[in-house]
Coordinates of C-alpha atoms in Angstrom, one line a residue:
X150 CA 10.8 -17.6 -2.7
X151 CA 9.7 -19.7 0.3
X152 CA 8.5 -16.6 2.1
X153 CA 6.5 -15.5 -0.9
X154 CA 4.9 -19.0 -1.2
X155 CA 4.1 -18.8 2.5
X156 CA 2.4 -15.5 2.0
X157 CA 0.5 -16.9 -1.0
X158 CA -0.6 -19.9 1.0
X159 CA -1.8 -17.7 3.9
X160 CA -3.8 -15.5 1.5
X161 CA -5.3 -18.5 -0.3
X162 CA -6.3 -20.2 3.0
X163 CA -7.7 -17.1 4.7
X164 CA -9.6 -15.5 1.7
X165 CA -12.9 -17.4 2.2
X166 CA -12.9 -17.0 6.1
X167 CA -12.3 -13.3 5.8
X168 CA -15.0 -12.9 3.2
X169 CA -17.4 -14.8 5.5
X170 CA -16.4 -12.5 8.4
X171 CA -17.1 -9.5 6.1
X172 CA -20.6 -10.8 5.5
X173 CA -21.0 -11.1 9.3
X174 CA -19.8 -7.6 9.6
X175 CA -22.4 -6.4 7.1
X176 CA -25.1 -8.1 9.0
X177 CA -23.9 -6.7 12.3
X178 CA -23.6 -3.2 10.8
X179 CA -27.1 -3.3 9.2
X180 CA -29.2 -4.8 12.0
X181 CA -29.1 -1.8 14.5
X182 CA -29.7 0.6 11.6
X183 CA -32.6 -1.2 10.0
X184 CA -34.2 -2.2 13.3
X185 CA -34.2 1.1 15.2
X186 CA -35.9 -0.5 18.1
X187 CA -33.1 -3.0 18.7
X188 CA -32.3 -3.5 22.4
X189 CA -29.1 -2.6 24.1
X190 CA -27.9 -6.2 24.2
X191 CA -28.4 -6.7 20.5
X192 CA -26.6 -3.5 19.7
X193 CA -23.7 -4.4 21.9
X194 CA -23.5 -7.8 20.3
X195 CA -23.4 -6.2 16.8
X196 CA -20.7 -3.8 17.9
X197 CA -18.6 -6.7 19.3
X198 CA -18.9 -8.6 16.0
X199 CA -17.8 -5.5 14.1
X200 CA -14.7 -5.1 16.3
X201 CA -13.9 -8.9 16.0
X202 CA -14.1 -8.7 12.2
X203 CA -11.8 -5.6 12.2
X204 CA -9.4 -7.5 14.6
X205 CA -9.3 -10.4 12.2
X206 CA -8.3 -8.2 9.3
X207 CA -5.7 -6.5 11.5
X208 CA -4.2 -9.9 12.4
X209 CA -4.3 -10.8 8.7
X210 CA -2.3 -7.7 7.8
X211 CA 0.3 -8.4 10.6
X212 CA 0.7 -12.0 9.5
X213 CA 1.2 -11.0 5.8
X214 CA 3.7 -8.3 7.0
X215 CA 5.6 -11.0 8.9
X216 CA 5.7 -13.4 5.9
X217 CA 7.2 -11.0 3.4
X218 CA 11.0 -10.6 3.1
X219 CA 10.9 -6.8 2.5
X220 CA 8.5 -5.3 5.1
X221 CA 9.2 -1.7 4.1
X222 CA 8.2 -2.4 0.5
X223 CA 5.1 -4.2 1.7
X224 CA 4.0 -1.3 3.9
X225 CA 4.7 1.2 1.0
X226 CA 2.7 -0.8 -1.5
X227 CA -0.1 -1.8 0.8
X228 CA -0.6 1.5 2.6
X229 CA -4.4 1.4 2.1
X230 CA -4.4 -1.8 4.2
X231 CA -2.4 0.0 6.9
X232 CA -4.7 3.0 7.0
X233 CA -7.7 0.7 7.2
X234 CA -6.3 -1.0 10.2
X235 CA -5.1 2.1 12.0
X236 CA -8.0 4.5 11.4
X237 CA -10.5 2.7 13.7
X238 CA -8.0 2.7 16.5
X239 CA -7.4 6.4 16.3
X240 CA -11.1 7.2 16.1
X241 CA -13.5 4.3 16.9
X242 CA -16.4 5.3 14.8
X243 CA -18.7 2.7 13.3
X244 CA -18.5 4.5 9.9
X245 CA -14.7 4.2 9.9
X246 CA -14.9 0.5 10.7
X247 CA -17.3 0.2 7.8
X248 CA -14.9 2.0 5.4
X249 CA -12.0 0.0 6.8
X250 CA -13.7 -3.4 6.3
X251 CA -14.8 -2.5 2.8
X252 CA -11.3 -1.4 1.9
X253 CA -9.7 -4.5 3.2
X254 CA -12.2 -6.8 1.6
X255 CA -11.6 -5.1 -1.7
X256 CA -7.8 -5.4 -1.4
X257 CA -8.1 -9.1 -0.6
X258 CA -10.6 -9.7 -3.4
X259 CA -8.3 -8.0 -6.0
X260 CA -5.5 -10.4 -4.9
X261 CA -7.6 -13.4 -5.8
X262 CA -6.8 -14.3 -9.4
X263 CA -10.0 -16.3 -9.9
X264 CA -12.2 -13.2 -9.3
X265 CA -12.7 -11.5 -12.6
X266 CA -13.1 -7.8 -13.1
X267 CA -16.7 -7.9 -13.9
X268 CA -17.5 -9.8 -10.7
X269 CA -15.5 -7.4 -8.7
X270 CA -17.3 -4.4 -10.2
X271 CA -20.8 -5.9 -9.6
X272 CA -19.8 -6.7 -6.1
X273 CA -18.5 -3.2 -5.5
X274 CA -21.7 -1.6 -6.9
X275 CA -23.9 -3.8 -4.7
X276 CA -21.7 -3.3 -1.6
X277 CA -21.4 0.5 -2.0
X278 CA -25.1 0.8 -2.7
X279 CA -26.0 -1.2 0.4
X280 CA -23.5 0.3 2.8
X281 CA -24.0 3.8 1.5
X282 CA -27.7 3.5 2.2
X283 CA -27.1 2.2 5.7
X284 CA -24.5 4.7 6.5
X285 CA -26.5 7.7 5.3
X286 CA -29.6 6.4 7.1
X287 CA -27.7 6.0 10.3
X288 CA -26.5 9.7 10.3
X289 CA -29.5 11.4 8.7
X290 CA -32.5 9.6 10.3
X291 CA -32.2 11.6 13.5
X292 CA -31.2 14.9 11.9
X293 CA -33.8 17.7 12.6
X294 CA -33.7 18.9 9.0
X295 CA -33.0 15.6 7.4
X296 CA -35.4 14.1 4.8
X297 CA -33.8 10.6 4.6
X298 CA -35.9 8.8 7.2
X299 CA -36.5 5.3 5.9
X300 CA -34.4 2.6 4.3
X301 CA -36.3 3.1 1.0
X302 CA -35.3 6.7 0.9
X303 CA -31.7 5.9 1.7
X304 CA -31.5 3.3 -1.1
X305 CA -33.1 5.6 -3.6
X306 CA -30.7 8.4 -2.6
X307 CA -27.7 6.1 -2.8
X308 CA -28.7 4.9 -6.3
X309 CA -29.2 8.4 -7.7
X310 CA -26.0 9.6 -6.1
X311 CA -23.9 6.7 -7.4
X312 CA -25.2 7.2 -10.9
X313 CA -24.6 10.9 -10.6
X314 CA -28.2 11.6 -11.5
X315 CA -29.0 13.5 -8.3
X316 CA -32.8 14.2 -8.5
X317 CA -32.6 16.3 -5.3
X318 CA -35.7 14.9 -3.7
X319 CA -33.5 13.5 -1.0
X320 CA -30.2 15.0 0.2
X321 CA -28.0 14.8 3.3
X322 CA -28.0 17.7 5.7
X323 CA -25.3 16.7 8.1
X324 CA -21.6 17.0 7.5
X325 CA -20.9 13.3 7.8
X326 CA -23.8 12.6 5.4
X327 CA -22.4 14.9 2.8
X328 CA -19.0 13.2 3.2
X329 CA -20.7 9.9 2.5
X330 CA -22.3 11.5 -0.6
X331 CA -19.0 12.7 -1.9
X332 CA -17.6 9.2 -1.4
X333 CA -20.5 7.6 -3.3
X334 CA -20.3 10.1 -6.1
X335 CA -16.5 9.5 -6.6
X336 CA -17.0 5.8 -6.3
X337 CA -19.9 5.9 -8.9
X338 CA -17.8 7.8 -11.3
X339 CA -14.8 5.5 -10.9
X340 CA -16.9 2.3 -11.3
X341 CA -18.6 3.8 -14.3
X342 CA -15.2 4.5 -15.8
X343 CA -14.1 0.9 -15.1
X344 CA -17.3 -0.6 -16.7
X345 CA -16.9 1.7 -19.7
X346 CA -13.2 0.8 -20.1
X347 CA -14.0 -2.9 -19.7
X348 CA -16.7 -2.8 -22.3
X349 CA -14.5 -0.9 -24.7
X350 CA -11.6 -3.3 -24.1
X351 CA -14.0 -6.2 -24.9
X352 CA -15.1 -4.7 -28.2
X353 CA -11.5 -3.9 -29.1
X354 CA -10.3 -7.4 -28.4
X355 CA -13.3 -8.8 -30.3
X356 CA -12.5 -6.6 -33.3
X357 CA -8.8 -7.7 -33.1
X358 CA -9.9 -11.3 -33.1
X359 CA -12.1 -10.7 -36.1
X360 CA -9.2 -9.0 -37.9
X361 CA -6.8 -11.8 -37.1
X362 CA -9.3 -14.4 -38.3
X363 CA -10.0 -12.4 -41.5
X364 CA -6.2 -12.1 -42.2
X365 CA -5.8 -15.8 -41.5
X366 CA -8.6 -16.7 -43.9
X367 CA -7.2 -14.3 -46.5
X368 CA -3.8 -15.9 -46.3
X369 CA -5.3 -19.3 -46.5
X370 CA -7.3 -18.3 -49.6
X371 CA -4.1 -16.8 -51.2
X372 CA -2.2 -20.0 -50.4
X373 CA -4.9 -22.1 -51.8
X374 CA -5.0 -20.0 -55.0
X375 CA -1.3 -20.3 -55.4
X376 CA -1.5 -24.1 -55.0
X377 CA -4.3 -24.2 -57.6
X378 CA -2.1 -22.1 -60.0
X379 CA 0.9 -24.4 -59.5
X380 CA -1.4 -27.4 -60.0
X381 CA -2.7 -26.0 -63.3
X382 CA 0.8 -25.3 -64.5
X383 CA 1.8 -28.8 -63.7
X384 CA -1.2 -30.2 -65.5
X385 CA -0.5 -28.0 -68.5
X386 CA 3.2 -29.2 -68.5
X387 CA 2.1 -32.9 -68.3
X388 CA -0.4 -32.3 -71.1
X389 CA 2.4 -30.7 -73.2
X390 CA 4.7 -33.6 -72.6
X391 CA 2.1 -36.1 -73.6
X392 CA 1.4 -34.2 -76.9
X393 CA 5.1 -34.2 -77.7
X394 CA 5.3 -38.0 -77.1
X395 CA 2.4 -38.6 -79.5
X396 CA 4.0 -36.5 -82.2

């Protein structure tokens, strides 16, 4: 119990700093892509920030692993966290660091009880739209046959891909770009399913509340009608007793 509370305290205290680091990662990832004329020093600084943020999440995972009593169960139930920490070490690609950071931020956000499902879905949509646009722009901008050359093109493509509309006016031509497209399409379908299920659950709960309120009012009316009936019977009995006394 003490170890569980220590883990909960660690997650509670580190949640905001890690989210702030994730924002710093987003900025560091976006600057070299948006500003294609960025110098070597700025690009190096952004890369260092990305690795520092990844390192912070890796340390967070190791600390949480050390605080739990059953480490094997923790590793088994938190395998996405482990993959997100290990993948950039095996293949230090900026895109993998992007996926890892998004994955770890999502895992930590879901652990926070005060973050509601709607907020998480909206944040996921915005995050996937932004990072999908930046990721596809970074791999397609220099492609000889590519047609995604500007940030506007990338945002439009990401939006149509996530919503599974797919106008076809912009499409990735590289293998990595198509992998990003597959990820965005699957994410869009999953988020659409979550939103639909959430709305349906809200309507169902609303109808159930209305049914409960209607049943309560019906029972109250029936109880009141029964009390009125008993009161009338009592009045009739008293009136009959009074007539007998007069006679």
